[in-house]
Structures are given as C-alpha cells and as structure tokens.
Coordinates of C-alpha atoms in Angstrom, one line a residue:
X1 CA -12.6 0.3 -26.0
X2 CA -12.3 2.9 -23.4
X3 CA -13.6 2.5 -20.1
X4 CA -17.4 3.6 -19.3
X5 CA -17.1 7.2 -16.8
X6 CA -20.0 7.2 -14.3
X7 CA -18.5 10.7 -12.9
X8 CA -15.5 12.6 -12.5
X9 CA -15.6 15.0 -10.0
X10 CA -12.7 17.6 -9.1
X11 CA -12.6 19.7 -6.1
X12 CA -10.0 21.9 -3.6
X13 CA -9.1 22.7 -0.6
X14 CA -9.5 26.8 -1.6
X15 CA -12.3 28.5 -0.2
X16 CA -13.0 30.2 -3.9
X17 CA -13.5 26.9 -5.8
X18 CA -16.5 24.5 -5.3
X19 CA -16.7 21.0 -6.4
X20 CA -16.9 20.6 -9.9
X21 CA -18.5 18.3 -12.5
X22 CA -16.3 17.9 -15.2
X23 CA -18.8 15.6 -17.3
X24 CA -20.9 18.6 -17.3
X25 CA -18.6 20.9 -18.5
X26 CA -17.5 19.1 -22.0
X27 CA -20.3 17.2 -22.6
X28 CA -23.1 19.0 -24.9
X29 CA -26.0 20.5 -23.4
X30 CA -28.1 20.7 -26.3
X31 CA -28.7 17.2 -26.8
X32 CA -26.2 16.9 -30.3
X33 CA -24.4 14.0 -30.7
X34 CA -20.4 13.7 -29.7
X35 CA -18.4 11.9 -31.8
X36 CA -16.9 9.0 -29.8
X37 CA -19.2 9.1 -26.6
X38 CA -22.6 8.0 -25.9
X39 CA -24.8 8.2 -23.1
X40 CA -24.9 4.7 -21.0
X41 CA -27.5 3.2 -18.0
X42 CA -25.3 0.9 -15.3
X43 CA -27.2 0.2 -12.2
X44 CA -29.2 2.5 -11.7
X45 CA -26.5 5.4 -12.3
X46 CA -25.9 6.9 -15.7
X47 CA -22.4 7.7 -17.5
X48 CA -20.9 8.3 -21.0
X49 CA -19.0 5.6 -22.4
X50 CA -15.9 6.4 -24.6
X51 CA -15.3 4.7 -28.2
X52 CA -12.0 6.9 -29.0
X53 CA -9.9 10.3 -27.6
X54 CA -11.9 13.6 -28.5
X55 CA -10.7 17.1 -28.4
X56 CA -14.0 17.8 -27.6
X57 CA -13.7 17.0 -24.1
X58 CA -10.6 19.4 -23.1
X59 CA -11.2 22.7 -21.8
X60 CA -8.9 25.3 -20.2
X61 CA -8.4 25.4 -16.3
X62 CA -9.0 29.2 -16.5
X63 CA -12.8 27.7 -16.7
X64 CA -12.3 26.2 -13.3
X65 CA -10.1 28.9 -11.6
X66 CA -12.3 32.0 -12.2
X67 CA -10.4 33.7 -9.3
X68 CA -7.0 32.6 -8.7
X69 CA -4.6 32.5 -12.3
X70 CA -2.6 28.9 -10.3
X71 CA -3.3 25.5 -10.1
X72 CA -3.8 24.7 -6.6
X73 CA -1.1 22.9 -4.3
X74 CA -3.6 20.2 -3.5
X75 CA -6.8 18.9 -5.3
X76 CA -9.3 15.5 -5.5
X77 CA -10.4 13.8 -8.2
X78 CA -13.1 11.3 -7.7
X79 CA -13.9 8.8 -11.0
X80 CA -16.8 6.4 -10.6
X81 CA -15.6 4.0 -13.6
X82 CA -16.5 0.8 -15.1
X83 CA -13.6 -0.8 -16.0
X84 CA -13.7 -2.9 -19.2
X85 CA -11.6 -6.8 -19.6
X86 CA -10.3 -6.0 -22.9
X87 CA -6.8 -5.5 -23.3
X88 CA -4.8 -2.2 -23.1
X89 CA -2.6 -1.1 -25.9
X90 CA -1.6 1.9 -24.9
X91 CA -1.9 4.3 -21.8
X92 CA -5.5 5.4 -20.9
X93 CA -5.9 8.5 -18.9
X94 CA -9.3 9.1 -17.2
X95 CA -8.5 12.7 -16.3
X96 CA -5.0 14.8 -18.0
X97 CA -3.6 18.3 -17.2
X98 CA -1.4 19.5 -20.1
X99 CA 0.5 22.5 -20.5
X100 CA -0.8 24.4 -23.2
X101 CA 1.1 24.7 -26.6
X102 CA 3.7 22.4 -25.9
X103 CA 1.3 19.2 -25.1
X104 CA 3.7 18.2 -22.3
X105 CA 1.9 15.4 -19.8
X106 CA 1.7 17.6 -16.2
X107 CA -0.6 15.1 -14.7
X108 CA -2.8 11.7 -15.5
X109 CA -5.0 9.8 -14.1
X110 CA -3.9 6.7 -15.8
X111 CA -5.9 3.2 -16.0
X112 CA -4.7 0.2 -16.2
X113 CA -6.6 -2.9 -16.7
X114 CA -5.6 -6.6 -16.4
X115 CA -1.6 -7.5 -16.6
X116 CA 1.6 -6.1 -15.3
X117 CA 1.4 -2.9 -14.0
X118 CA 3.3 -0.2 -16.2
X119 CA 6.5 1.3 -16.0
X120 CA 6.9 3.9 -13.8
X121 CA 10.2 6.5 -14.4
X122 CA 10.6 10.3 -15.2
X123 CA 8.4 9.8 -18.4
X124 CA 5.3 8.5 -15.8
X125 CA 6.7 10.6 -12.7
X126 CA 2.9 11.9 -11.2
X127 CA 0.3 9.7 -13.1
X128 CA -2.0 7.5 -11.3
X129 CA -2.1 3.9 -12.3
X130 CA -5.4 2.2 -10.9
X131 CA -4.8 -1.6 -10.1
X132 CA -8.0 -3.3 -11.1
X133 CA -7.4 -6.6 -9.5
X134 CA -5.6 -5.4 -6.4
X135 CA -8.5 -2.4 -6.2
X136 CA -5.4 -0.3 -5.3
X137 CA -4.6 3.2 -6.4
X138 CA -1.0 3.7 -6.9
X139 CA 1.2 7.3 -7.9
X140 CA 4.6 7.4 -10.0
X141 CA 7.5 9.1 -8.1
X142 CA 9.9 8.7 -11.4
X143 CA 11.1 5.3 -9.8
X144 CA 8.5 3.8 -7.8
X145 CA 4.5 3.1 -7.3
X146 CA 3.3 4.1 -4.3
X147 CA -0.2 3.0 -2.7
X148 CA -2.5 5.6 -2.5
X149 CA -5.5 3.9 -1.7
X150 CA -6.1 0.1 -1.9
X151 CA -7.9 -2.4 -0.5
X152 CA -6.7 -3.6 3.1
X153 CA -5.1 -6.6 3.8
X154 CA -6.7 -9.3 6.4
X155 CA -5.0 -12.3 7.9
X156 CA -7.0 -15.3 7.4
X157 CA -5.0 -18.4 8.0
X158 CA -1.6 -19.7 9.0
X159 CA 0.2 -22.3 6.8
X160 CA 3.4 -24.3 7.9
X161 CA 5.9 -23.2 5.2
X162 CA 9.4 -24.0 6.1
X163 CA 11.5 -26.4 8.5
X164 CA 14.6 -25.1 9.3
X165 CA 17.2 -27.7 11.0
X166 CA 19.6 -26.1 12.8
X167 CA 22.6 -27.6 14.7
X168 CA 21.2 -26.6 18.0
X169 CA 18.5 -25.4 20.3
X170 CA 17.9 -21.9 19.3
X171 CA 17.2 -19.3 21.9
X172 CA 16.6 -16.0 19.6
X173 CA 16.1 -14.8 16.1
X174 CA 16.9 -11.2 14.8
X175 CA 15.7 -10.6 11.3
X176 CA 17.2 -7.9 9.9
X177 CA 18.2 -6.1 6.2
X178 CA 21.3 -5.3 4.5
X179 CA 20.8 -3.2 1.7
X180 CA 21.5 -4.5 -1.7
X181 CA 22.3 -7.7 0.4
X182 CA 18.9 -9.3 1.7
X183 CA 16.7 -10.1 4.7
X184 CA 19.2 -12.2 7.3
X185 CA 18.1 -13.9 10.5
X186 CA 21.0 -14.2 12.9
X187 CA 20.2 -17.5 15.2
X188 CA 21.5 -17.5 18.5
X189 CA 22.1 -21.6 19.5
X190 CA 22.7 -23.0 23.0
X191 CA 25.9 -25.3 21.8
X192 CA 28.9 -23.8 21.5
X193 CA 30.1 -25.6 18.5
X194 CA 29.7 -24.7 15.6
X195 CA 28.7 -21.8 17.6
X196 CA 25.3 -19.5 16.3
X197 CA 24.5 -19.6 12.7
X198 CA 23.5 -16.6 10.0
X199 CA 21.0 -17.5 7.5
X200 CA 19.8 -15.4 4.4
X201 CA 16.7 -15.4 2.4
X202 CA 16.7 -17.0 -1.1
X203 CA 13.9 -17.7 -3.3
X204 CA 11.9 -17.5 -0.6
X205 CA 13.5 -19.9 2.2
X206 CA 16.1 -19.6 5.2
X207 CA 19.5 -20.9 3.4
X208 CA 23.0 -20.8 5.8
X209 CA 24.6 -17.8 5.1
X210 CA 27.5 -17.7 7.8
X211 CA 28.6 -19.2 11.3
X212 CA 30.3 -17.7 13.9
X213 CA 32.2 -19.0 17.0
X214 CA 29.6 -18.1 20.1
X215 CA 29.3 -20.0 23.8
X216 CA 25.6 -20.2 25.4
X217 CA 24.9 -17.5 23.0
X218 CA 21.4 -15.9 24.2
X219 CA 20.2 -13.2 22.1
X220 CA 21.2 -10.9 18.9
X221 CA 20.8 -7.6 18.5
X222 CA 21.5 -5.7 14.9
X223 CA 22.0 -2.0 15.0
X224 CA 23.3 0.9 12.6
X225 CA 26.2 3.7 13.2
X226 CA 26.2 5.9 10.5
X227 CA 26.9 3.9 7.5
X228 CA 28.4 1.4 9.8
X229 CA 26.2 -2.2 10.2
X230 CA 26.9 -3.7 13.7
X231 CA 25.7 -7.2 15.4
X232 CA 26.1 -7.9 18.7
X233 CA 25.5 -11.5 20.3
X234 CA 24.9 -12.0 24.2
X235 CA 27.4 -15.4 25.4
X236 CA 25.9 -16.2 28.7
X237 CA 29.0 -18.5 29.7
X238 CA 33.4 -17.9 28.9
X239 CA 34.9 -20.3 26.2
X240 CA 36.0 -22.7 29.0
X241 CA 35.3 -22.6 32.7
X242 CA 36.7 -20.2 35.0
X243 CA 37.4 -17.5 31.8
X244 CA 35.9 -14.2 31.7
X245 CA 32.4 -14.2 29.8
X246 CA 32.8 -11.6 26.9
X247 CA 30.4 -10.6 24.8
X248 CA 31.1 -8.9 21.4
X249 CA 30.1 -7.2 18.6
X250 CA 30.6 -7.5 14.8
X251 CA 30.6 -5.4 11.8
X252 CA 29.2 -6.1 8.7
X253 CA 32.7 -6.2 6.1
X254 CA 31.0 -4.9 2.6
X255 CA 34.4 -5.9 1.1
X256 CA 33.9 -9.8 2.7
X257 CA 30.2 -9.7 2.5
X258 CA 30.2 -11.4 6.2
X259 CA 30.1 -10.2 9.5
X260 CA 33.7 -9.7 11.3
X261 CA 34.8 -9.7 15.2
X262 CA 34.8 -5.8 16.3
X263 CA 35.0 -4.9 19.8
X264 CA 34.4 -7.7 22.8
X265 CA 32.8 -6.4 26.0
X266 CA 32.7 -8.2 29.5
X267 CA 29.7 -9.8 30.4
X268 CA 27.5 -11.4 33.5
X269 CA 25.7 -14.4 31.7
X270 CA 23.9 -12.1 29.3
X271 CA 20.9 -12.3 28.2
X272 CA 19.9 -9.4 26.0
X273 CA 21.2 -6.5 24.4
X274 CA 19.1 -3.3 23.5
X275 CA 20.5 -1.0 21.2
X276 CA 19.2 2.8 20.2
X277 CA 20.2 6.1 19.6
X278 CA 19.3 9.5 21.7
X279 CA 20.0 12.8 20.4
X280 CA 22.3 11.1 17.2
X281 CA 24.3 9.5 20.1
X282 CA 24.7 5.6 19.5
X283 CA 23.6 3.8 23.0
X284 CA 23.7 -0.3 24.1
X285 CA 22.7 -1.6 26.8
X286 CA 23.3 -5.4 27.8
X287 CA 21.0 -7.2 30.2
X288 CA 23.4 -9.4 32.3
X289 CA 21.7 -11.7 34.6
X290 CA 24.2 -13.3 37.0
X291 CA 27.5 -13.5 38.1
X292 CA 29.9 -16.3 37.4
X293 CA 29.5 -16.9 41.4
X294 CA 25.5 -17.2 40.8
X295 CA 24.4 -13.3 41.9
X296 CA 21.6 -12.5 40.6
X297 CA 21.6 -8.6 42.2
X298 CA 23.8 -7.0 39.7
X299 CA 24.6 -4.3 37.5
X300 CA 23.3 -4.2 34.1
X301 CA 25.3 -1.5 31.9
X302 CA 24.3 1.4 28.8
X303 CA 27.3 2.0 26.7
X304 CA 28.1 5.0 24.4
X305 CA 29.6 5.0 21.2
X306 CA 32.6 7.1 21.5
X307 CA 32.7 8.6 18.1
X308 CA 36.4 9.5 18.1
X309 CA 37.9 5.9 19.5
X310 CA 34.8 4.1 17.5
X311 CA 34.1 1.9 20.6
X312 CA 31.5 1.2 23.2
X313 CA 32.4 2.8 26.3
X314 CA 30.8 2.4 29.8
X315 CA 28.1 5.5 29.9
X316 CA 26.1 4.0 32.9
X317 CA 25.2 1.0 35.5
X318 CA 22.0 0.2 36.6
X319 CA 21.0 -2.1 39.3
X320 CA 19.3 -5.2 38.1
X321 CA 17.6 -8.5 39.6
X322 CA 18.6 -11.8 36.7
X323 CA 17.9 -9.3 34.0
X324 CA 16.2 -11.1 31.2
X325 CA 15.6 -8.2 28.5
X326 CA 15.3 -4.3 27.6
X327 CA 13.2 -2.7 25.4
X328 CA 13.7 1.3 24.2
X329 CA 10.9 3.3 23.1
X330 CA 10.2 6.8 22.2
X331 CA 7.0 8.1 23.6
X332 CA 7.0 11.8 22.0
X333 CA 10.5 14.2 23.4
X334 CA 10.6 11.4 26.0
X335 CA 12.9 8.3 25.5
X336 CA 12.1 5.0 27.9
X337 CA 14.4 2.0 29.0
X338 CA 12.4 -0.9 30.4
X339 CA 14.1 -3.9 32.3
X340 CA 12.6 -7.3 32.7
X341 CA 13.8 -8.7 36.1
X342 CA 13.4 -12.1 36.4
X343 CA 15.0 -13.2 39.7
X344 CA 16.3 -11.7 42.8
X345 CA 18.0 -14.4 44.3
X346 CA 15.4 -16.2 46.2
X347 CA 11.9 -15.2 44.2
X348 CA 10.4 -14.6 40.8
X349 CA 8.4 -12.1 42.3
X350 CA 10.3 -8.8 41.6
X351 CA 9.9 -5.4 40.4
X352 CA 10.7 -4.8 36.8
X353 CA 11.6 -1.0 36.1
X354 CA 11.1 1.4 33.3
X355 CA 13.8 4.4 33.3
X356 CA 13.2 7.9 31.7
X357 CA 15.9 9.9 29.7
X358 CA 17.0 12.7 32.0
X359 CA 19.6 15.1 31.9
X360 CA 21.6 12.9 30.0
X361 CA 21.1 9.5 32.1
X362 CA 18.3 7.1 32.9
X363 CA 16.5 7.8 35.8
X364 CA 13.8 5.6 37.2
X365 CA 9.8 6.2 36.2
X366 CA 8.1 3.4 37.5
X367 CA 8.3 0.2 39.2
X368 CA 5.7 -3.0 38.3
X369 CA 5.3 -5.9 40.0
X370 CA 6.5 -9.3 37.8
X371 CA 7.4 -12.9 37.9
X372 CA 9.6 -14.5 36.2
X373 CA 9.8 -11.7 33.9
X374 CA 11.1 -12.8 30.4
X375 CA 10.1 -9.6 28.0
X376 CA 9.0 -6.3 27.0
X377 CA 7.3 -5.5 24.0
X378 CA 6.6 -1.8 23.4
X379 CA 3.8 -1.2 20.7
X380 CA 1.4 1.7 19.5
X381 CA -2.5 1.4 18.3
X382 CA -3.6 5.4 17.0
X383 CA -2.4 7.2 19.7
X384 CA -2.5 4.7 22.1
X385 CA 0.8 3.5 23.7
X386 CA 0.7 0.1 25.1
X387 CA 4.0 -2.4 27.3
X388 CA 3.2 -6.0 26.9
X389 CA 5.2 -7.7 29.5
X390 CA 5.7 -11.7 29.4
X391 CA 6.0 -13.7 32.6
X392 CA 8.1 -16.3 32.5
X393 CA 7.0 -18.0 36.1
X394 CA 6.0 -17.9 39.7
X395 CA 8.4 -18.9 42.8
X396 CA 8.8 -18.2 45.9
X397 CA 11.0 -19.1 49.1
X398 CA 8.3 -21.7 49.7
X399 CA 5.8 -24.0 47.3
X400 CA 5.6 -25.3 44.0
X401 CA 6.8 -22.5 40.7
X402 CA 3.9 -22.0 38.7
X403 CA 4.3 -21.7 35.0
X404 CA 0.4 -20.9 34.2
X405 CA 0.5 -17.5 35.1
X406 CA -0.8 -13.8 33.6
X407 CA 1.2 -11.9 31.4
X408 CA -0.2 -8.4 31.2
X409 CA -0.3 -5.6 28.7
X410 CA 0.0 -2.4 30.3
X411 CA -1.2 1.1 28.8
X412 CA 0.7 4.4 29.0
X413 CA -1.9 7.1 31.3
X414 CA -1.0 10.3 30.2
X415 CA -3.5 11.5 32.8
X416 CA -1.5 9.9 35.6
X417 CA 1.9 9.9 33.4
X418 CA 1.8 6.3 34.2
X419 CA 1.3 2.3 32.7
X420 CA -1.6 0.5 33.9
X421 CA -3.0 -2.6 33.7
X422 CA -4.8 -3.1 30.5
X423 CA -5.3 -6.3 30.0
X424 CA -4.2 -9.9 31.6
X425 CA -3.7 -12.8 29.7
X426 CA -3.1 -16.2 31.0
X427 CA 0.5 -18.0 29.3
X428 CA 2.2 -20.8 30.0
X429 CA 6.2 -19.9 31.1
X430 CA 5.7 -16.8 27.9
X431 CA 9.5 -15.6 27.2
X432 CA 8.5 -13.4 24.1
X433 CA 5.9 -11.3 22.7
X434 CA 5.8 -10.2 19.5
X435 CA 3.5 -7.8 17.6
X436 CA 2.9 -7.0 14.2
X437 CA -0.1 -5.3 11.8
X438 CA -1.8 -6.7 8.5
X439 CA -3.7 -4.1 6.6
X440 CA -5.9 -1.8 9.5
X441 CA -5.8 -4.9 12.0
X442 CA -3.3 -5.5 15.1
X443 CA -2.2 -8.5 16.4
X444 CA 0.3 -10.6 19.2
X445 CA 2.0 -13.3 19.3
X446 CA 2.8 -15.4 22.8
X447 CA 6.2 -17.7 22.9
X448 CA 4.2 -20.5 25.7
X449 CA 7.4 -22.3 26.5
X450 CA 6.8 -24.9 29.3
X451 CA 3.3 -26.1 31.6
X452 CA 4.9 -27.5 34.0
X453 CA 5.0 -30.8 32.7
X454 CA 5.5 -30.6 28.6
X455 CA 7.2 -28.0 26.5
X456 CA 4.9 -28.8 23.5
X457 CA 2.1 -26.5 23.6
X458 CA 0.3 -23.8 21.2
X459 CA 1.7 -20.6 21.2
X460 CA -1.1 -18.3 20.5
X461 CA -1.9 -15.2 18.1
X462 CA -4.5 -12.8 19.6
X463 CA -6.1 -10.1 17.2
X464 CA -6.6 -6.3 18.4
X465 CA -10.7 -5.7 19.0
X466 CA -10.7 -2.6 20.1
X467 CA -12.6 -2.3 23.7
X468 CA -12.4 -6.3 24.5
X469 CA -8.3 -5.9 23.9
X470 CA -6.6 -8.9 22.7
X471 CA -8.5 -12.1 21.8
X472 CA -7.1 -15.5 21.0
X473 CA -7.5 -16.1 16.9
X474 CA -5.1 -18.9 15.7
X475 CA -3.4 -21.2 18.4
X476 CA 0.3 -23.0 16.4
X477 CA 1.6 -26.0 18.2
X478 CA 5.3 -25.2 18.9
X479 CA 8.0 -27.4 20.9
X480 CA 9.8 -24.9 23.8
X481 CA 8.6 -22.1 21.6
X482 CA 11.3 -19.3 22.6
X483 CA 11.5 -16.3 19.9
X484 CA 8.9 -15.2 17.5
X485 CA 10.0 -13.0 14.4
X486 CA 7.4 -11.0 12.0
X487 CA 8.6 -10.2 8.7
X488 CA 7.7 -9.7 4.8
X489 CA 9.7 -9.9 1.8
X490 CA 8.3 -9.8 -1.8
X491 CA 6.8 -13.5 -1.4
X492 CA 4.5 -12.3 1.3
X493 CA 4.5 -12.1 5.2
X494 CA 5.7 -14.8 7.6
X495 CA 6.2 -15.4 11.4
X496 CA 9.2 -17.2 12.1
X497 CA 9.6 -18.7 15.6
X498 CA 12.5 -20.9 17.6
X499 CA 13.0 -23.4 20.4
X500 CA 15.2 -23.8 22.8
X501 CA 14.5 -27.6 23.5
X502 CA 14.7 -28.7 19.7
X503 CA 17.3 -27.9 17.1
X504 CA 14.7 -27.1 15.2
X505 CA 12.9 -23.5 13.9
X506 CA 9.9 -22.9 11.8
X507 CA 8.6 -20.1 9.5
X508 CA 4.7 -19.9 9.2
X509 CA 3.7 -18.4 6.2
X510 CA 0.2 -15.9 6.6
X511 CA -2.3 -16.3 4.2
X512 CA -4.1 -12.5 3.7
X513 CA -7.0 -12.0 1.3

C-alpha cells in the first residue's frame, strides 16, 4: 500500500514562481472519483491516500513555469506523509521529475520504510531516500547518502567500554586515520622499553598494531605532506645519560604497512609538537621544555619542510619558559601559534603567549597570565572563537604549590582584536582539554590529574549552555588522567583517555539517543 500524502508543496527561490500545491493540481476538482486514491481524515488534517501508481497524477512542468521555459537551479519540496509499516517491494517515489518521451528518472523523492536503506549508485544518483526510523533525510551522490535533514543527536550517558593494558604509564594519545588502513592511536609511554606502542581499531576495540623504540616519550603528533603520512614523537630524555635527546619523525611505509624512522631532530626534553601548514608550506614546531642542564628559559623552534631536500629545517626560534604545548589555529586570513609556558625557573606563574603570522614569521599578539600551564585548546561555537587554557598548578619562590586552581576559557574580541576571560573553571592539576560536538550541542572534557594528595579523581565533561558557558554534566573517575581523545568510527562515538600514573587507558563509549 502506498503511503497516505497529507501535502506536497513545491516552491523556488525565483521571484516569478509562488509556492505551489501540487495535490491541487492533479487531483479532480469536480468531485469524480480517481482510480487508486481516496480522500483520507488524520488528525485533524486531511490527505489522499494511494492504492496504486496513476497517470493521472503527472502533469507537465510548463504548468508550473508559466514564465521561465528551465527548471530552476534550486527548489523545496515539502511532503507531510504518513508513513505505512508494511513492507516495500519496490521503490516508492513521493514526488518524480521525468524527462518527457524517454521516461528517464531526473529526480525522486524516494521513500523508504522499515529495513536496510537502498542502494545508492548512478542508477539512484539524486533521489531522496527518507529514513523512517532514524527521521533523517538523506540524497544519492551515485556513491553515497548524504544527510540532508535528520534528527540531532544528544549525549545522554557514558558507559565504560574498553580496558586497554599497556606496558606503561601513558602520557598522550593521537588518534588518527589512514585511509583504506583504519583509525590508529599512537600511545606515547613513560618507559623506554618496549618503547611507545601503535594500536588499531578492530571490530570495535584497541588491538596492538606496532611498537617503536622511544625514551620518556611525551607526546605524538600525526601530520600529512602531500601524499606523504608523517608521525612525529617528542623523547623528553637521550637513549642513555649524557647523549643528545633527539626527537624524530616517521613515515607511514604503504609497502610495510608500519610506520618507519625518517628524519631525527635535536631536542630540549620535549614535550609537544604542533604541526600545520601556511600558505601550502608544511610547518612543525616542537615545544622543548628544558635543557639537559635543567634551563627552563629556552628556545622553542618552527621548522619548514624543505620541499626539495624533503626535510625539516630550522625556519624560526622562539623564546620559551618549560614549554608544555602549542596549539595552531586559523581565525579567518590570520594564522595563530599559542605556547603554554609552564615554568620559568623559579615560578608557575608565567606568561603564556599567542604569536600571529606576519610577514612570513610569528610575531607576538598577546601575553596571558598562567600557572603551571599544561594546554591549549582552540575551539569555535557559530562564529564565536574561544582558547581554553588548562593550568597545571601554582608555585612560587615561597609557600605551598597549589594544584586546585582555575583553568580559564578565553574568547577572541574582535572589538579589541583580543582574548578575554570568558569563563573560569576550577580543576585539579588539568594537563588537557579536549572538545568535541554531538548533534547541535558542545561540550569539554578536563584531564584533573593530581589534588595534592591523590591522583584518583573525576575528570569532568561540561556541556555548552549558551550565556551560563560551560556546566559540569558527567564527572568519570580516572587514575592520573593525562590525555583525552574524541573520536567515532562506524560503532559509534567514544572518548578515550590515558594516565600517566597507571599503565593503564580507557575508552568510554557515549550513549546518544
């Protein structure tokens, strides 16, 4: 049985056609009888309810476009339908546009009803396939449905959904894709043997994928040259004492299908590498935190890819107080590089900086006061353009550190050309901050590492609410919490999250009706 048409409305954008009824224009006006239809009463609104296909409802689009001999670039169609359970046999279209004579498909508004959804390739390339039980709309490319309109997504609750045992402390995560490979998370451990570990995604859990040789490794970062996949891991210490520290970077072999050693860069107990691209010019930038003599005032460095010796090559220093972390972002023309300083030798308490992309350098923009600072995360609501900054704790020359501190979201003035203080929010020794969206709603994740006394605490998810900012929604115990990872894959959407004081990290799986 077909389904039951409340309306089915068509209008354009062109200035010469008005909205138009289509019911109205095939269905009789004398009161006869059409074969296959009938009038039907639903809730108060009143439809025709279809038994079988009828010629009797086409008509020719000269009808509708009185003035103008072309179909227009862009149109809506709006079908109020009440969808029947029974099964489909065959494809249904609500709404067709057929080229005359030769009875070749242009367009159709095609409804599906309970069961997979249909094929879509050239034969379906621009019909419509309603989803009745996701209430999504979805359009054919020839290869692929894509959402039109559909229901949003909303996070309800967390579950615990994987354990994964590693064979250290883990400091960092980076998820990341290889195409026609799979989703990877690169795991950055504290011990130097077996050094860091690769994992891969299969059948919906973390399985080993690869280890490679690393010392005090802090951080990974993944990053794309042309067709070229790189991953580059931060050692914070030399393979034995006294040894230059060298950090280095790998390319993914599609021949081995593992990551190989590339290029090795020297390093200052490095904590973070950034990597981005300006202008198609390849840029990285390590955060290095110390020197081997325990200087915290040092230079952190922004290499170039040099596309002709396909290396890194020094392209800038920039001063730098126990450099924890940088974070690129593009607000607009203008490209940003913001450093979290953590310690200047005898205090937390330290300006972190945020540089500007000028005549082909970074050149300072603006200074903000920080302790302990452990992170940037650079993130946009609308048009809004917002720096959450993590502190990682308070000391000074004299008195006790203090590890229940703010962190503090900033928001990019374009009034003043300027971040200020949006919001503060009180953390426990926070080293990461991660944001992430599900359906229309915003949220952030906190890494609360230590008290002052205990390293098991709950890190905390806080949900965007528009003029209160951030507020606390789902608080997950975690063990030295260090990293947290957002991702999705085709089983659904996940946090992942590390610590550095148990060789242990843990995926949470989000539960979204």
């Amino acid at each position: 049985m077909f389904p039951q048409l409340l309306s089915l409305i068509f209008s354009s954008p062109s200035p010469d056609l008005r909205p138009v009824d289509l019911l109205s224009r095939v269905l009789p006006h004398n009161g006869d009888a059409l074969s296959g239809v009938r009038i039907v009463q639903e809730g108060g609104a009143r439809g025709v309810q279809f038994f079988s296909p009828t010629q009797a409802l086409t008509f020719p689009s000269s009808q509708l476009f009185i003035n103008c001999p072309l179909f227009p670039a862009e149109f809506s169609i709006v079908a109020t339908v009440k969808v029947s359970h029974t099964r489909m046999k065959k494809n249904e279209y609500l709404f067709a546009v057929v080229k005359e004579d030769v009875d070749q498909l242009l367009l159709g508004m095609l409804r599906v009803t309970l069961g997979s959804k249909p094929a879509c390739t050239s034969a379906e390339q621009g019909q419509l396939w309603f989803d009745t039980l996701k209430r999504g709309l979805f359009l054919c490319d020839g290869a692929y449905w894509h959402s039109m309109l559909q229901e949003k997504d909303r996070l309800d609750y967390v579950d615990d959904y994987q354990d994964l045992y590693t064979t250290s402390e883990t400091l960092d995560i980076e998820l990341f894709q290889i195409p026609s490979v799979g989703l990877f998370a690169a795991m950055a451990h504290r011990a130097n043997k077996p050094g860091s570990a690769i994992y891969r995604w299969n059948h919906g859990q973390f399985q080993l994928y690869q280890n490679i040789s690393t010392f005090k490794a802090q951080a990974w970062k993944q990053f794309t040259i042309g067709r070229k996949m790189f991953l580059a891991v931060s050692n914070s210490v030399g393979p034995v004492d006294g040894e230059r520290e060298l950090s280095v970077i790998y390319r993914w072999s599609n021949k081995r299908l593992k990551f190989v050693r590339y290029q090795t860069l020297e390093t200052h107990s490095a904590r973070d590498w950034e990597a981005f691209h300006i202008n198609n010019e390849a840029f990285l930038a390590v955060a290095n935190h110390r020197t081997e003599t325990g200087n915290h005032n040092i230079d952190s460095v922004v290499y170039k890819w040099n596309p002709g010796t396909k290396t890194f090559e020094v392209n800038q220093t920039i001063s730098t107080s126990g450099a924890y972390d940088w974070e690129f972002f593009t607000v607009g023309p203008y490209h940003f590089l913001a450093v979290a300083n953590a310690f200047d030798g005898t205090s937390t308490q330290t300006d972190s900086s945020i540089y500007i992309w000028l005549n082909g350098a970074f050149q300072l923009f603006q200074t903000i006061r920080t302790f302990g600072a452990t992170d940037w995360e650079m993130f946009q609501i609308g048009n809004r353009v917002f720096l959450a900054l993590a502190n990682g704790h308070m000391l000074c020359e004299r008195g006790p550190s203090l590890y229940t501190i703010n962190s503090t979201i900033y928001e990019l003035d374009m009034t003043t050309k300027m971040f200020l203080k949006f919001q503060d929010i009180v953390t426990y020794s926070a080293v990461d901050w991660e944001f992430f969206s599900v359906g229309d709603e915003h949220f952030l994740v906190v890494a609360n590492s230590y008290d002052g006394s205990s390293y098991s605490l709950n890190s905390v998810i806080y949900r965007w609410q528009g003029y209160e900012g951030f507020v606390p929604v789902h608080r997950l115990p975690t063990i030295g919490c260090s990293d947290w990872e957002f991702f999705t894959s085709a089983e659904g959407s996940y946090l992942m999250y590390s610590s550095a004081k148990a060789p242990l990290s843990k995926v949470f799986k989000l539960r979204i009706h």
